[in-house]
Short mmCIF file of N, CA and C in Angstrom, two decimals:
data_model
loop_
_atom_site.label_atom_id
_atom_site.label_comp_id
_atom_site.label_asym_id
_atom_site.label_seq_id
_atom_site.Cartn_x
_atom_site.Cartn_y
_atom_site.Cartn_z
N UNK U 1 21.97 1.95 16.26
CA UNK U 1 21.53 3.36 16.32
C UNK U 1 20.60 2.94 17.92
N UNK U 2 19.43 2.92 17.42
CA UNK U 2 18.51 1.82 18.14
C UNK U 2 18.58 0.71 19.45
N UNK U 3 20.25 0.48 19.27
CA UNK U 3 20.34 -0.62 20.27
C UNK U 3 21.36 0.31 21.92
N UNK U 4 21.44 1.23 21.65
CA UNK U 4 22.23 2.70 22.16
C UNK U 4 21.16 2.29 22.98
N UNK U 5 19.82 2.87 21.89
CA UNK U 5 18.49 4.37 22.99
C UNK U 5 17.49 2.99 23.80
N UNK U 6 18.03 1.46 23.07
CA UNK U 6 17.29 0.77 24.24
C UNK U 6 18.40 0.58 25.37
N UNK U 7 18.90 0.45 25.38
CA UNK U 7 19.45 0.59 26.38
C UNK U 7 19.96 1.40 26.97
N UNK U 8 20.22 2.67 27.11
CA UNK U 8 20.18 4.07 27.57
C UNK U 8 17.96 4.01 28.34
N UNK U 9 17.35 3.30 27.46
CA UNK U 9 15.82 3.96 28.30
C UNK U 9 15.73 2.49 28.98
N UNK U 10 16.28 1.38 29.09
CA UNK U 10 16.11 0.97 29.57
C UNK U 10 17.01 0.94 31.13
N UNK U 11 17.74 1.89 31.37
CA UNK U 11 18.38 2.16 32.34
C UNK U 11 17.47 2.82 33.22
N UNK U 12 16.61 3.73 32.15
CA UNK U 12 16.36 4.80 32.80
C UNK U 12 14.96 4.47 33.72
N UNK U 13 14.76 3.57 33.23
CA UNK U 13 13.21 2.68 33.53
C UNK U 13 13.91 1.69 35.20
N UNK U 14 15.01 1.21 34.51
CA UNK U 14 15.28 1.04 36.04
C UNK U 14 16.20 1.40 36.89
N UNK U 15 16.04 3.19 36.68
CA UNK U 15 16.44 3.78 37.57
C UNK U 15 14.70 4.12 38.01
N UNK U 16 14.53 5.01 37.14
CA UNK U 16 13.40 5.48 37.35
C UNK U 16 11.69 3.97 36.61
N UNK U 17 11.09 3.68 37.55
CA UNK U 17 10.18 2.77 36.90
C UNK U 17 8.95 3.29 36.33
N UNK U 18 8.46 4.70 37.68
CA UNK U 18 7.40 4.86 36.80
C UNK U 18 7.48 6.21 36.32
N UNK U 19 8.78 6.54 35.68
CA UNK U 19 8.67 7.27 34.08
C UNK U 19 8.47 6.84 33.37
N UNK U 20 7.00 7.26 32.38
CA UNK U 20 6.35 7.19 31.57
C UNK U 20 6.83 7.23 30.37
N UNK U 21 7.44 8.36 29.72
CA UNK U 21 7.78 8.88 28.81
C UNK U 21 8.25 7.81 28.38
N UNK U 22 9.60 7.77 29.88
CA UNK U 22 11.23 6.72 29.13
C UNK U 22 10.57 5.35 28.59
N UNK U 23 9.98 4.70 29.15
CA UNK U 23 8.87 3.95 29.22
C UNK U 23 8.50 3.59 28.07
N UNK U 24 8.02 5.11 27.50
CA UNK U 24 7.31 4.85 25.69
C UNK U 24 8.16 5.26 24.91
N UNK U 25 9.38 5.86 25.11
CA UNK U 25 10.21 6.19 24.33
C UNK U 25 11.23 4.94 24.15
N UNK U 26 11.21 3.96 25.42
CA UNK U 26 12.12 2.44 25.38
C UNK U 26 10.72 2.11 23.92
N UNK U 27 9.88 1.72 24.12
CA UNK U 27 8.59 1.68 22.46
C UNK U 27 9.06 1.62 22.04
N UNK U 28 8.75 2.91 21.80
CA UNK U 28 9.65 3.69 20.01
C UNK U 28 10.62 2.52 19.66
N UNK U 29 11.63 2.53 20.09
CA UNK U 29 12.78 2.47 19.50
C UNK U 29 12.72 0.80 19.54
N UNK U 30 12.24 -0.53 20.37
CA UNK U 30 11.92 -1.21 20.15
C UNK U 30 11.28 -1.37 18.95
N UNK U 31 9.87 -0.63 18.85
CA UNK U 31 9.26 -1.02 17.00
C UNK U 31 10.67 -0.37 16.19
N UNK U 32 10.89 0.31 16.19
CA UNK U 32 12.31 1.26 14.82
C UNK U 32 13.80 -0.90 14.86
N UNK U 33 13.02 -1.30 16.04
CA UNK U 33 13.62 -2.54 15.69
C UNK U 33 13.02 -2.93 14.60
N UNK U 34 11.65 -3.40 15.13
CA UNK U 34 10.50 -4.56 14.51
C UNK U 34 10.96 -5.25 15.70
N UNK U 35 10.82 -4.62 16.95
CA UNK U 35 11.05 -6.31 18.22
C UNK U 35 9.46 -5.82 18.81
N UNK U 36 7.88 -5.98 18.65
CA UNK U 36 7.11 -5.59 18.39
C UNK U 36 6.64 -5.97 19.64
N UNK U 37 6.70 -7.06 20.34
CA UNK U 37 6.23 -7.66 21.59
C UNK U 37 6.98 -6.93 23.22
N UNK U 38 8.52 -6.82 22.22
CA UNK U 38 8.43 -5.58 23.94
C UNK U 38 8.04 -4.90 23.77
N UNK U 39 7.78 -4.02 22.34
CA UNK U 39 7.16 -2.54 21.99
C UNK U 39 5.76 -2.48 22.73
N UNK U 40 5.71 -3.86 23.08
CA UNK U 40 3.68 -3.45 23.24
C UNK U 40 3.71 -3.65 24.70
N UNK U 41 5.35 -4.17 25.67
CA UNK U 41 4.08 -4.62 27.01
C UNK U 41 5.33 -2.80 27.04
N UNK U 42 6.30 -2.47 26.73
CA UNK U 42 6.66 -1.19 27.27
C UNK U 42 5.70 -0.30 27.16
N UNK U 43 4.26 -0.26 25.80
CA UNK U 43 3.29 0.80 26.06
C UNK U 43 2.55 0.47 27.56
N UNK U 44 2.27 -1.09 27.23
CA UNK U 44 1.59 -1.18 28.25
C UNK U 44 2.05 -0.44 30.06
N UNK U 45 3.14 -0.59 30.20
CA UNK U 45 3.66 -0.08 31.24
C UNK U 45 3.53 1.13 31.39
N UNK U 46 4.02 2.39 29.69
CA UNK U 46 3.74 3.62 29.90
C UNK U 46 2.11 3.97 30.35
N UNK U 47 1.25 3.15 29.79
CA UNK U 47 0.05 3.17 29.98
C UNK U 47 -0.70 2.68 30.86
N UNK U 48 -0.03 2.05 32.51
CA UNK U 48 -0.13 1.52 33.03
C UNK U 48 -0.17 2.96 34.20
N UNK U 49 1.35 3.62 33.93
CA UNK U 49 1.73 5.01 34.80
C UNK U 49 1.01 5.75 34.70
N UNK U 50 0.63 6.06 32.83
CA UNK U 50 -0.09 7.64 33.02
C UNK U 50 -1.50 7.31 31.65
N UNK U 51 -2.35 6.72 31.53
CA UNK U 51 -2.96 6.27 31.59
C UNK U 51 -4.01 7.16 30.29
N UNK U 52 -4.06 8.95 31.26
CA UNK U 52 -4.52 10.26 30.91
C UNK U 52 -3.63 10.73 29.64
N UNK U 53 -2.46 10.32 29.11
CA UNK U 53 -1.42 11.24 28.35
C UNK U 53 -1.86 10.88 26.77
N UNK U 54 -2.71 11.19 25.61
CA UNK U 54 -2.83 10.57 24.47
C UNK U 54 -1.95 10.34 23.30
N UNK U 55 -0.89 10.37 23.79
CA UNK U 55 0.08 10.32 22.95
C UNK U 55 0.56 8.64 23.81
N UNK U 56 0.14 8.66 24.68
CA UNK U 56 0.97 7.50 24.94
C UNK U 56 0.11 6.18 24.33
N UNK U 57 -1.28 6.26 24.13
CA UNK U 57 -2.37 5.06 22.82
C UNK U 57 -2.43 6.08 21.77
N UNK U 58 -1.30 7.10 21.15
CA UNK U 58 -1.36 6.73 19.16
C UNK U 58 -0.41 6.61 19.40
N UNK U 59 1.18 6.82 19.99
CA UNK U 59 2.40 6.21 19.97
C UNK U 59 2.01 3.90 19.17
N UNK U 60 0.31 3.63 21.05
CA UNK U 60 0.94 1.94 20.84
C UNK U 60 -0.86 2.03 19.04
N UNK U 61 -0.96 2.91 19.06
CA UNK U 61 -2.15 3.19 17.66
C UNK U 61 -0.91 2.66 16.50
N UNK U 62 0.15 2.89 16.75
CA UNK U 62 1.57 3.09 15.24
C UNK U 62 2.14 1.93 14.97
N UNK U 63 2.12 1.30 16.11
CA UNK U 63 2.92 -0.04 17.05
C UNK U 63 1.60 -1.39 16.31
N UNK U 64 0.21 -1.15 16.53
CA UNK U 64 -0.91 -1.81 16.11
C UNK U 64 -0.71 -2.42 14.36
N UNK U 65 -1.12 -0.32 13.68
CA UNK U 65 -1.43 -0.35 12.89
C UNK U 65 0.20 -1.05 11.69
N UNK U 66 1.32 -0.83 12.55
CA UNK U 66 2.42 -0.95 11.57
C UNK U 66 2.36 -2.88 11.91
N UNK U 67 2.06 -3.84 12.91
CA UNK U 67 1.33 -4.83 12.32
C UNK U 67 0.70 -5.33 12.17
N UNK U 68 -0.37 -4.86 11.36
CA UNK U 68 -1.56 -4.93 10.78
C UNK U 68 -2.47 -4.84 11.62
N UNK U 69 -2.17 -5.05 12.63
CA UNK U 69 -3.97 -5.04 14.05
C UNK U 69 -4.28 -3.09 13.48
N UNK U 70 -5.46 -3.06 12.75
CA UNK U 70 -6.19 -1.72 11.87
C UNK U 70 -7.42 -1.86 13.69
N UNK U 71 -8.19 -2.65 13.84
CA UNK U 71 -9.04 -2.59 14.75
C UNK U 71 -8.34 -1.83 15.98
N UNK U 72 -7.43 -2.52 16.50
CA UNK U 72 -6.28 -2.25 17.48
C UNK U 72 -6.30 -0.85 17.62
N UNK U 73 -5.68 -0.35 16.30
CA UNK U 73 -4.87 1.32 16.57
C UNK U 73 -6.30 1.87 16.13
N UNK U 74 -7.18 1.33 15.07
CA UNK U 74 -8.30 2.17 15.58
C UNK U 74 -8.95 2.97 16.51
N UNK U 75 -8.87 1.35 18.03
CA UNK U 75 -9.29 1.63 18.70
C UNK U 75 -7.98 2.47 20.48
N UNK U 76 -6.96 2.79 20.14
CA UNK U 76 -5.95 3.27 20.14
C UNK U 76 -6.47 4.61 20.30
N UNK U 77 -6.14 5.30 19.18
CA UNK U 77 -6.72 6.45 18.57
C UNK U 77 -7.84 6.97 18.84
N UNK U 78 -9.12 5.99 19.04
CA UNK U 78 -9.90 6.90 19.32
C UNK U 78 -10.21 6.83 21.36
N UNK U 79 -8.77 6.25 21.99
CA UNK U 79 -9.00 7.05 22.92
C UNK U 79 -7.92 7.61 24.06
N UNK U 80 -7.50 7.97 23.10
CA UNK U 80 -6.11 9.49 22.10
C UNK U 80 -6.82 10.06 22.18
N UNK U 81 -8.27 10.85 20.82
CA UNK U 81 -8.60 11.90 20.81
C UNK U 81 -9.62 11.68 22.49
N UNK U 82 -10.16 10.95 22.77
CA UNK U 82 -11.16 11.26 24.38
C UNK U 82 -10.36 12.08 25.09
N UNK U 83 -8.93 11.45 24.75
CA UNK U 83 -8.30 12.10 26.07
C UNK U 83 -8.05 14.00 25.52
N UNK U 84 -8.29 13.54 24.86
CA UNK U 84 -7.40 14.13 23.92
C UNK U 84 -7.62 15.31 22.44
N UNK U 85 -9.00 15.77 22.05
CA UNK U 85 -9.94 15.74 20.58
C UNK U 85 -8.66 16.72 19.78
N UNK U 86 -7.79 17.64 20.18
CA UNK U 86 -6.55 18.71 19.90
C UNK U 86 -5.30 17.63 19.50
N UNK U 87 -5.50 16.87 19.44
CA UNK U 87 -4.78 15.40 19.09
C UNK U 87 -4.10 15.06 17.93
N UNK U 88 -3.76 16.18 17.70
CA UNK U 88 -3.04 16.39 15.68
C UNK U 88 -2.54 14.55 15.63
N UNK U 89 -1.37 14.29 15.92
CA UNK U 89 -0.56 13.01 15.98
C UNK U 89 -2.45 11.83 15.80
N UNK U 90 -2.86 12.35 16.46
CA UNK U 90 -4.09 10.77 16.65
C UNK U 90 -4.95 10.98 14.66
N UNK U 91 -4.54 12.55 14.32
CA UNK U 91 -5.58 12.54 13.07
C UNK U 91 -4.91 11.94 12.31
N UNK U 92 -3.30 12.26 13.43
CA UNK U 92 -2.14 11.32 11.66
C UNK U 92 -2.78 10.02 10.91
N UNK U 93 -2.49 9.53 12.90
CA UNK U 93 -3.25 8.08 12.80
C UNK U 93 -4.30 7.54 12.01
N UNK U 94 -5.00 8.61 11.74
CA UNK U 94 -6.25 8.19 11.42
C UNK U 94 -6.28 8.35 10.33
N UNK U 95 -5.59 9.26 9.52
CA UNK U 95 -5.28 9.39 7.74
C UNK U 95 -4.60 7.85 7.36
N UNK U 96 -3.39 7.56 8.55
CA UNK U 96 -2.78 5.80 7.78
C UNK U 96 -4.14 4.71 8.14
N UNK U 97 -5.16 4.63 9.06
CA UNK U 97 -5.52 3.87 9.47
C UNK U 97 -6.57 4.48 8.63
N UNK U 98 -6.69 5.21 7.50
CA UNK U 98 -7.57 5.06 6.48
C UNK U 98 -7.78 5.10 5.19
N UNK U 99 -5.74 5.43 5.13
CA UNK U 99 -5.20 4.55 4.07
C UNK U 99 -5.92 3.31 3.81
N UNK U 100 -5.33 2.70 4.64
CA UNK U 100 -5.10 1.28 4.75
C UNK U 100 -6.26 0.83 4.83
N UNK U 101 -7.11 1.22 4.78
CA UNK U 101 -8.31 0.40 4.41
C UNK U 101 -9.30 0.95 2.98
N UNK U 102 -8.31 1.93 2.19
CA UNK U 102 -8.76 1.86 1.23
C UNK U 102 -9.68 3.65 1.16
N UNK U 103 -9.68 3.90 2.40
CA UNK U 103 -10.63 4.93 2.12
C UNK U 103 -10.55 6.06 2.81
N UNK U 104 -9.91 7.12 0.99
CA UNK U 104 -8.81 7.76 0.72
C UNK U 104 -9.51 9.31 0.97
N UNK U 105 -10.93 8.95 1.34
CA UNK U 105 -11.77 10.79 1.39
C UNK U 105 -12.05 10.96 2.75
N UNK U 106 -11.94 9.79 4.03
CA UNK U 106 -10.86 10.12 5.16
C UNK U 106 -10.16 10.46 5.64
N UNK U 107 -9.43 9.82 5.11
CA UNK U 107 -7.65 9.77 4.83
C UNK U 107 -7.68 11.60 5.31
N UNK U 108 -8.24 12.65 3.57
CA UNK U 108 -8.24 13.66 3.54
C UNK U 108 -8.64 14.45 4.44
N UNK U 109 -9.97 13.71 5.20
CA UNK U 109 -10.23 14.75 5.62
C UNK U 109 -9.50 14.68 7.19
N UNK U 110 -8.66 13.28 7.39
CA UNK U 110 -7.98 12.62 8.82
C UNK U 110 -6.47 14.47 8.88
N UNK U 111 -6.10 14.75 7.56
CA UNK U 111 -4.99 15.15 7.40
C UNK U 111 -5.73 16.71 7.68
N UNK U 112 -6.67 16.98 7.31
CA UNK U 112 -6.92 18.01 6.73
C UNK U 112 -6.97 18.76 8.25
N UNK U 113 -7.76 17.88 9.25
CA UNK U 113 -7.86 18.03 11.03
C UNK U 113 -6.16 17.65 11.39
N UNK U 114 -5.75 17.09 11.32
CA UNK U 114 -4.13 17.41 11.77
C UNK U 114 -3.97 18.01 10.98
N UNK U 115 -3.64 19.03 9.92
CA UNK U 115 -3.10 20.49 9.29
C UNK U 115 -3.87 21.38 10.47
N UNK U 116 -5.00 22.11 10.41
CA UNK U 116 -5.63 22.40 11.67
C UNK U 116 -5.18 23.00 12.93
N UNK U 117 -4.71 21.68 13.69
CA UNK U 117 -4.75 21.18 14.78
C UNK U 117 -2.49 21.71 14.70
N UNK U 118 -2.63 21.97 13.65
CA UNK U 118 -0.62 20.90 13.62
C UNK U 118 -0.04 23.00 14.05
N UNK U 119 0.60 22.76 15.04
CA UNK U 119 1.78 24.35 15.50
C UNK U 119 2.02 24.99 13.45
N UNK U 120 2.19 25.99 13.05
CA UNK U 120 2.92 26.15 12.19
C UNK U 120 4.38 25.71 11.50
N UNK U 121 4.28 26.26 13.00
CA UNK U 121 6.59 26.01 12.56
C UNK U 121 6.70 24.47 13.66
N UNK U 122 6.31 23.33 12.92
CA UNK U 122 5.90 22.12 13.80
C UNK U 122 6.72 21.22 12.80
N UNK U 123 8.09 20.42 12.85
CA UNK U 123 8.21 19.77 11.23
C UNK U 123 7.41 19.05 11.29
N UNK U 124 6.61 18.40 11.74
CA UNK U 124 5.61 17.05 10.90
C UNK U 124 4.53 17.77 9.76
N UNK U 125 3.78 18.86 9.52
CA UNK U 125 3.25 19.95 9.19
C UNK U 125 3.14 19.49 7.36
N UNK U 126 4.41 20.17 7.34
CA UNK U 126 5.05 19.47 5.73
C UNK U 126 4.64 17.98 5.21
N UNK U 127 5.21 17.53 6.44
CA UNK U 127 4.73 15.97 5.85
C UNK U 127 3.12 16.12 5.60
N UNK U 128 2.41 16.74 6.27
CA UNK U 128 0.70 16.57 6.84
C UNK U 128 0.77 16.93 4.61
N UNK U 129 0.83 17.79 4.74
CA UNK U 129 0.81 18.20 3.81
C UNK U 129 0.95 17.67 2.02
N UNK U 130 1.86 17.01 2.11
CA UNK U 130 2.63 16.09 1.26
C UNK U 130 2.08 14.77 1.66
N UNK U 131 1.84 14.80 2.47
CA UNK U 131 0.69 13.32 2.63
C UNK U 131 -1.26 14.02 1.39
N UNK U 132 -1.48 14.66 1.95
CA UNK U 132 -2.93 15.77 1.07
C UNK U 132 -2.75 15.32 -0.07
N UNK U 133 -1.32 15.75 -0.80
CA UNK U 133 -1.01 16.50 -2.01
C UNK U 133 -1.42 15.07 -2.45
N UNK U 134 -0.43 13.89 -1.99
CA UNK U 134 -0.69 12.72 -2.24
C UNK U 134 -2.04 12.11 -2.33
N UNK U 135 -2.97 12.40 -1.15
CA UNK U 135 -3.77 11.96 -1.36
C UNK U 135 -4.93 12.33 -2.47
N UNK U 136 -4.59 13.38 -3.15
CA UNK U 136 -6.11 14.00 -3.58
C UNK U 136 -4.72 13.72 -5.11
N UNK U 137 -3.98 13.70 -5.30
CA UNK U 137 -3.22 12.48 -6.76
C UNK U 137 -4.22 11.48 -6.71
N UNK U 138 -4.21 10.53 -5.38
CA UNK U 138 -4.95 9.13 -6.36
C UNK U 138 -6.59 9.38 -6.41
N UNK U 139 -7.11 9.91 -5.61
CA UNK U 139 -8.81 10.61 -5.71
C UNK U 139 -8.55 11.49 -7.20
N UNK U 140 -8.05 11.93 -7.78
CA UNK U 140 -7.77 12.72 -9.15
C UNK U 140 -8.15 14.27 -8.75
N UNK U 141 -7.92 14.85 -8.38
CA UNK U 141 -7.38 16.08 -8.00
C UNK U 141 -6.51 16.97 -8.15
N UNK U 142 -6.17 17.25 -9.29
CA UNK U 142 -4.71 17.48 -9.39
C UNK U 142 -4.29 18.77 -8.64
N UNK U 143 -5.28 19.20 -9.02
CA UNK U 143 -5.61 21.23 -9.18
C UNK U 143 -5.07 21.07 -7.28
N UNK U 144 -5.78 20.15 -6.04
CA UNK U 144 -5.56 20.42 -4.65
C UNK U 144 -4.33 20.24 -5.24
N UNK U 145 -3.88 18.93 -5.54
CA UNK U 145 -2.70 18.12 -5.15
C UNK U 145 -1.89 19.23 -5.23
N UNK U 146 -1.63 19.91 -6.03
CA UNK U 146 -0.62 20.65 -6.48
C UNK U 146 -0.70 21.52 -5.16
N UNK U 147 -1.84 22.31 -4.33
CA UNK U 147 -2.18 23.54 -3.86
C UNK U 147 -1.37 23.25 -2.30
N UNK U 148 -1.72 21.06 -2.35
CA UNK U 148 -1.35 20.70 -0.94
C UNK U 148 0.81 20.20 -1.42
N UNK U 149 0.67 20.66 -1.92
CA UNK U 149 2.79 20.46 -2.72
C UNK U 149 3.43 21.39 -2.50
N UNK U 150 2.63 22.42 -2.90
CA UNK U 150 3.51 24.26 -2.78
C UNK U 150 3.27 24.26 -0.87
N UNK U 151 2.40 23.88 0.00
CA UNK U 151 2.46 24.37 1.61
C UNK U 151 2.93 23.65 1.79
N UNK U 152 3.67 22.24 0.62
CA UNK U 152 4.82 21.88 1.66
C UNK U 152 6.15 22.35 1.74
N UNK U 153 6.48 23.07 0.21
CA UNK U 153 7.13 23.85 0.15
C UNK U 153 7.41 25.38 0.79
N UNK U 154 5.92 25.21 0.79
CA UNK U 154 7.37 26.78 1.77
C UNK U 154 7.08 26.77 2.54
N UNK U 155 6.76 25.72 3.49
CA UNK U 155 7.38 25.40 4.80
C UNK U 155 8.90 25.35 4.91
N UNK U 156 9.10 24.03 3.25
CA UNK U 156 10.04 23.59 3.21
C UNK U 156 10.55 23.44 2.19
N UNK U 157 11.36 24.50 1.84
CA UNK U 157 11.85 25.29 0.39
C UNK U 157 12.67 23.39 -0.75
N UNK U 158 13.41 23.03 0.74
CA UNK U 158 14.01 21.53 0.01
C UNK U 158 13.44 20.40 0.78
N UNK U 159 11.96 19.92 0.32
CA UNK U 159 11.62 19.09 -0.16
C UNK U 159 11.12 18.66 -1.23
N UNK U 160 12.51 17.85 -1.79
CA UNK U 160 12.27 17.06 -3.02
C UNK U 160 11.09 16.46 -3.74
N UNK U 161 10.71 15.69 -1.98
CA UNK U 161 9.36 14.75 -3.00
C UNK U 161 8.32 15.58 -3.27
N UNK U 162 7.74 16.47 -2.88
CA UNK U 162 7.32 17.23 -2.58
C UNK U 162 7.76 18.15 -4.13
N UNK U 163 8.82 18.25 -4.44
CA UNK U 163 8.72 18.91 -5.27
C UNK U 163 8.41 18.57 -7.35
N UNK U 164 9.67 16.51 -6.77
CA UNK U 164 9.34 15.90 -7.61
C UNK U 164 7.59 15.76 -7.86
N UNK U 165 6.66 14.93 -6.77
CA UNK U 165 5.20 14.64 -7.15
C UNK U 165 4.47 16.26 -7.83
N UNK U 166 5.10 17.77 -7.68
CA UNK U 166 4.66 19.53 -8.63
C UNK U 166 4.75 18.62 -10.02
N UNK U 167 6.00 17.98 -10.01
CA UNK U 167 6.45 18.30 -11.39
C UNK U 167 6.52 17.06 -12.20
N UNK U 168 5.66 15.81 -11.57
CA UNK U 168 4.72 15.01 -12.33
C UNK U 168 3.33 15.81 -12.31
N UNK U 169 3.13 17.38 -11.88
CA UNK U 169 1.64 16.64 -12.37
C UNK U 169 1.98 18.25 -13.51
#
């Protein structure tokens, strides 16, 4: 699947080398195939073309987090938020950075912020509530965890993972 995407995006950037979003999508495809060095180069190219688009920095941050370069991930997240303080995906990134560091309260705050910025019809919103619910389970706040899982289910009624977690509580 991603092999085809890589071929398509390579063709797109060969035709239009200044198409930053194609470079970013190429990087995402490389990342899915665990071709991290190629992904990094493609993200760098996207950022070289448009360094002001915060999503490029968020995506590069995710790549760094995937390869356990947490400090680099954090730097990219900070750049993203400087460029766009309302970038919900940057807060999602920081939530995961904090989780990787065992900083659960900070992760909770990051997910609350992501939820507050997320459009109510956004496909990511239920997963933000779900992750927030898991974090509350982890710190022992079952009441708040239930609330978050219910919020996820209200938006996506067939969210079986949230249903499963709710039944455990």
